Amino acid sequence: MSLHHASSGEKIDVRSLGEKLTQTTSTALLRTADLEVMRIVLPKGKSIPEHHVPGEITIQCIEGTVELQAHGANQILMAGEMLYLEGNVPYAIFALENASVLMTILRKADGG
Amino acid sequence: MSLHHASSGEKIDVRSLGEKLTQTTSTALLRTADLEVMRIVLPKGKSIPEHHVPGEITIQCIEGTVELQAHGANQILMAGEMLYLEGNVPYAIFALENASVLMTILRKADGG
């Protein structure tokens, strides 16, 4: 992942990557003691296997389509759709099309 | 503001409002003990006067163009651009065009 983290007042580009998507890697955009924001790039067919993190998260689909598995359900997230998950809820993400998603994670004192 | 708050695993629509923007009010999308997400609708010419909140925030422009004043600078945020602010940093937002922005706020124990 890219290691430049935004500081307070600095603009962060979270526009669609479009044709650049398949040449772009996932990027950590912001990381503070309490908050982490990253863009996960998922070319079609790629997935994030089931896992969980201690803190609450929001997952916002920036472009493309992903299937998100959590709470025993599969849901489709398209561009402009977001999903919230409590801390410690297992989830997996599978890219049905070239996709990028913005993840906002509340970090916990235990390192999440 | 609308008072429906998403629960864990529930999809949240943060797509552009487009022509519905001027008939739509700002909406609280999510509110937990530690996290708040809202869509602020700002028709052209409207503003949020300078204020500050205790917690860290990210401000993501969903559509339109806003001018954001913080840290002694004026910055333009267009659709797909985000800005991070530390807690207690005064900021103001002015809509240069019909705009909606997604605000993610880390809540603090003191009510922020």
Short mmCIF file of C-alpha atoms in Angstrom, two decimals:
data_model
loop_
_atom_site.label_atom_id
_atom_site.label_comp_id
_atom_site.label_asym_id
_atom_site.label_seq_id
_atom_site.Cartn_x
_atom_site.Cartn_y
_atom_site.Cartn_z
CA MET A 1 0.00 0.00 0.00
CA SER A 2 1.04 3.59 -0.54
CA LEU A 3 2.33 5.11 2.67
CA HIS A 4 1.46 8.79 2.29
CA HIS A 5 -1.13 9.66 4.91
CA ALA A 6 -3.14 12.86 4.69
CA SER A 7 -2.74 15.47 7.40
CA SER A 8 -5.47 17.75 8.69
CA GLY A 9 -6.70 20.06 5.95
CA GLU A 10 -5.17 18.07 3.11
CA LYS A 11 -7.36 17.01 0.19
CA ILE A 12 -7.69 13.31 -0.59
CA ASP A 13 -8.68 12.06 -4.03
CA VAL A 14 -11.37 9.38 -3.83
CA ARG A 15 -12.70 9.72 -7.38
CA SER A 16 -13.27 6.69 -9.55
CA LEU A 17 -10.06 5.27 -10.99
CA GLY A 18 -11.76 4.19 -14.21
CA GLU A 19 -9.35 2.74 -16.75
CA LYS A 20 -6.43 3.18 -14.33
CA LEU A 21 -8.01 0.75 -11.87
CA THR A 22 -6.18 -2.37 -12.94
CA GLN A 23 -2.83 -0.52 -12.70
CA THR A 24 -3.57 0.87 -9.25
CA THR A 25 -2.92 -0.75 -5.89
CA SER A 26 -4.84 -0.35 -2.67
CA THR A 27 -3.87 2.81 -0.82
CA ALA A 28 -3.87 3.89 2.83
CA LEU A 29 -5.20 7.45 2.64
CA LEU A 30 -5.37 8.44 6.26
CA ARG A 31 -4.20 6.94 9.52
CA THR A 32 -4.49 8.58 12.91
CA ALA A 33 -4.66 7.14 16.42
CA ASP A 34 -8.41 6.62 16.10
CA LEU A 35 -9.24 6.56 12.40
CA GLU A 36 -8.08 4.87 9.24
CA VAL A 37 -9.29 5.45 5.68
CA MET A 38 -8.14 3.36 2.76
CA ARG A 39 -9.11 2.69 -0.83
CA ILE A 40 -9.20 -1.01 -1.62
CA VAL A 41 -8.77 -1.79 -5.31
CA LEU A 42 -10.41 -5.05 -6.38
CA PRO A 43 -10.15 -6.05 -10.04
CA LYS A 44 -12.98 -8.31 -11.20
CA GLY A 45 -12.80 -11.73 -9.59
CA LYS A 46 -10.55 -10.65 -6.72
CA SER A 47 -11.72 -10.93 -3.15
CA ILE A 48 -10.92 -10.12 0.43
CA PRO A 49 -11.39 -13.38 2.35
CA GLU A 50 -13.55 -13.40 5.45
CA HIS A 51 -11.96 -11.64 8.40
CA HIS A 52 -12.92 -9.11 11.03
CA VAL A 53 -11.46 -6.03 12.65
CA PRO A 54 -12.07 -4.78 16.20
CA GLY A 55 -13.52 -1.39 15.25
CA GLU A 56 -16.64 -0.27 13.45
CA ILE A 57 -16.28 0.23 9.71
CA THR A 58 -18.06 1.78 6.77
CA ILE A 59 -17.50 0.36 3.29
CA GLN A 60 -18.42 2.67 0.43
CA CYS A 61 -18.36 1.43 -3.15
CA ILE A 62 -16.64 4.08 -5.29
CA GLU A 63 -16.94 2.27 -8.62
CA GLY A 64 -17.82 -1.12 -10.00
CA THR A 65 -19.82 -3.76 -8.14
CA VAL A 66 -18.86 -5.91 -5.17
CA GLU A 67 -20.64 -8.61 -3.25
CA LEU A 68 -20.31 -8.23 0.48
CA GLN A 69 -20.90 -11.15 2.82
CA ALA A 70 -21.69 -10.32 6.46
CA HIS A 71 -24.27 -11.23 9.08
CA GLY A 72 -25.12 -14.35 7.10
CA ALA A 73 -26.26 -12.41 4.04
CA ASN A 74 -24.81 -11.54 0.63
CA GLN A 75 -25.42 -8.00 -0.52
CA ILE A 76 -24.50 -6.21 -3.72
CA LEU A 77 -22.85 -2.83 -3.35
CA MET A 78 -22.74 -0.59 -6.39
CA ALA A 79 -21.12 2.81 -6.82
CA GLY A 80 -22.52 5.22 -4.25
CA GLU A 81 -23.72 2.55 -1.86
CA MET A 82 -22.27 2.16 1.61
CA LEU A 83 -22.58 -0.43 4.33
CA TYR A 84 -21.86 -0.10 8.02
CA LEU A 85 -20.57 -2.94 10.17
CA GLU A 86 -20.13 -3.09 13.91
CA GLY A 87 -16.75 -4.07 15.27
CA ASN A 88 -15.74 -7.75 15.16
CA VAL A 89 -18.34 -8.70 12.53
CA PRO A 90 -16.77 -11.12 10.02
CA TYR A 91 -17.07 -10.00 6.41
CA ALA A 92 -15.75 -10.84 2.98
CA ILE A 93 -15.78 -8.82 -0.24
CA PHE A 94 -15.82 -10.23 -3.77
CA ALA A 95 -15.47 -8.06 -6.87
CA LEU A 96 -18.16 -8.82 -9.47
CA GLU A 97 -16.66 -6.09 -11.69
CA ASN A 98 -13.49 -4.01 -11.48
CA ALA A 99 -14.20 -2.08 -8.31
CA SER A 100 -12.72 0.20 -5.71
CA VAL A 101 -14.15 0.71 -2.24
CA LEU A 102 -13.45 3.26 0.45
CA MET A 103 -13.08 1.75 3.90
CA THR A 104 -13.30 3.92 6.99
CA ILE A 105 -12.21 2.08 10.12
CA LEU A 106 -12.42 3.19 13.72
CA ARG A 107 -9.20 2.01 15.26
CA LYS A 108 -9.19 0.47 18.67
CA ALA A 109 -6.53 0.66 21.35
CA ASP A 110 -5.70 -2.98 20.66
CA GLY A 111 -4.38 -2.11 17.23
CA GLY A 112 -7.47 -2.44 15.03
CA MET B 1 -32.87 15.71 9.55
CA SER B 2 -34.20 12.27 8.81
CA LEU B 3 -33.99 10.09 11.88
CA HIS B 4 -33.55 6.61 10.43
CA HIS B 5 -30.12 5.34 11.38
CA ALA B 6 -28.59 2.35 9.66
CA SER B 7 -27.85 -0.76 11.66
CA SER B 8 -24.95 -3.13 11.12
CA GLY B 9 -25.20 -4.77 7.69
CA GLU B 10 -27.75 -2.33 6.31
CA LYS B 11 -27.03 -0.59 3.01
CA ILE B 12 -26.90 3.21 2.94
CA ASP B 13 -27.51 5.18 -0.25
CA VAL B 14 -24.90 7.89 -0.74
CA ARG B 15 -25.31 8.34 -4.49
CA SER B 16 -25.63 11.76 -6.05
CA LEU B 17 -29.07 13.30 -5.57
CA GLY B 18 -28.95 15.08 -8.92
CA GLU B 19 -32.17 16.88 -9.76
CA LYS B 20 -33.71 15.82 -6.42
CA LEU B 21 -31.08 17.78 -4.51
CA THR B 22 -33.05 20.95 -3.98
CA GLN B 23 -36.02 18.95 -2.64
CA THR B 24 -33.88 16.92 -0.25
CA THR B 25 -32.86 17.80 3.28
CA SER B 26 -29.73 16.85 5.16
CA THR B 27 -29.92 13.34 6.57
CA ALA B 28 -28.32 11.54 9.52
CA LEU B 29 -27.42 8.16 8.04
CA LEU B 30 -25.68 6.46 10.92
CA ARG B 31 -25.19 7.21 14.59
CA THR B 32 -23.49 4.92 17.07
CA ALA B 33 -21.69 5.62 20.35
CA ASP B 34 -18.46 6.39 18.49
CA LEU B 35 -19.38 7.23 14.90
CA GLU B 36 -21.75 9.49 13.02
CA VAL B 37 -22.30 9.69 9.26
CA MET B 38 -24.53 12.29 7.65
CA ARG B 39 -25.25 13.72 4.23
CA ILE B 40 -25.33 17.49 4.25
CA VAL B 41 -27.34 18.98 1.38
CA LEU B 42 -26.20 22.47 0.39
CA PRO B 43 -28.01 24.18 -2.48
CA LYS B 44 -25.88 26.75 -4.32
CA GLY B 45 -25.16 29.76 -2.12
CA LYS B 46 -25.93 28.01 1.17
CA SER B 47 -23.29 27.62 3.80
CA ILE B 48 -22.41 26.06 7.12
CA PRO B 49 -20.99 28.89 9.23
CA GLU B 50 -17.68 28.38 10.97
CA HIS B 51 -17.86 25.98 13.88
CA HIS B 52 -15.94 23.02 15.22
CA VAL B 53 -16.66 19.61 16.68
CA PRO B 54 -14.59 17.70 19.24
CA GLY B 55 -13.91 14.65 17.08
CA GLU B 56 -11.98 14.06 13.88
CA ILE B 57 -14.01 14.32 10.67
CA THR B 58 -13.80 13.49 7.02
CA ILE B 59 -15.79 15.56 4.53
CA GLN B 60 -16.37 13.93 1.15
CA CYS B 61 -17.96 15.86 -1.68
CA ILE B 62 -20.58 13.62 -3.32
CA GLU B 63 -21.72 16.08 -5.99
CA GLY B 64 -21.38 19.73 -6.89
CA THR B 65 -18.64 22.02 -5.63
CA VAL B 66 -18.06 23.46 -2.19
CA GLU B 67 -15.47 25.82 -0.76
CA LEU B 68 -14.13 24.67 2.55
CA GLN B 69 -12.40 27.07 4.92
CA ALA B 70 -10.10 25.57 7.56
CA HIS B 71 -6.58 26.05 8.88
CA GLY B 72 -6.56 29.57 7.40
CA ALA B 73 -7.01 28.33 3.82
CA ASN B 74 -9.87 28.09 1.34
CA GLN B 75 -10.02 24.88 -0.66
CA ILE B 76 -12.36 23.75 -3.39
CA LEU B 77 -13.84 20.28 -3.01
CA MET B 78 -15.40 18.70 -6.08
CA ALA B 79 -17.22 15.39 -6.41
CA GLY B 80 -14.93 12.59 -5.28
CA GLU B 81 -12.65 14.76 -3.19
CA MET B 82 -12.37 14.38 0.56
CA LEU B 83 -10.75 16.37 3.31
CA TYR B 84 -9.75 15.26 6.78
CA LEU B 85 -9.82 17.54 9.81
CA GLU B 86 -8.51 16.91 13.29
CA GLY B 87 -10.87 17.43 16.19
CA ASN B 88 -11.64 20.99 17.29
CA VAL B 89 -10.46 22.56 14.02
CA PRO B 90 -12.86 25.38 13.04
CA TYR B 91 -14.27 25.02 9.54
CA ALA B 92 -16.93 26.49 7.31
CA ILE B 93 -18.45 25.17 4.08
CA PHE B 94 -19.93 27.26 1.27
CA ALA B 95 -21.75 25.74 -1.71
CA LEU B 96 -20.47 27.14 -5.02
CA GLU B 97 -22.94 24.86 -6.84
CA ASN B 98 -25.78 22.62 -5.66
CA ALA B 99 -23.82 20.14 -3.60
CA SER B 100 -24.09 17.31 -1.13
CA VAL B 101 -21.28 16.18 1.14
CA LEU B 102 -20.82 13.11 3.28
CA MET B 103 -19.54 13.86 6.75
CA THR B 104 -18.05 11.13 8.91
CA ILE B 105 -17.54 12.23 12.50
CA LEU B 106 -15.78 10.42 15.31
CA ARG B 107 -17.90 11.09 18.33
CA LYS B 108 -16.31 11.91 21.62
CA ALA B 109 -17.48 11.05 25.11
CA ASP B 110 -18.40 14.70 25.63
CA GLY B 111 -21.15 14.43 23.06
CA GLY B 112 -19.38 15.39 19.83
#
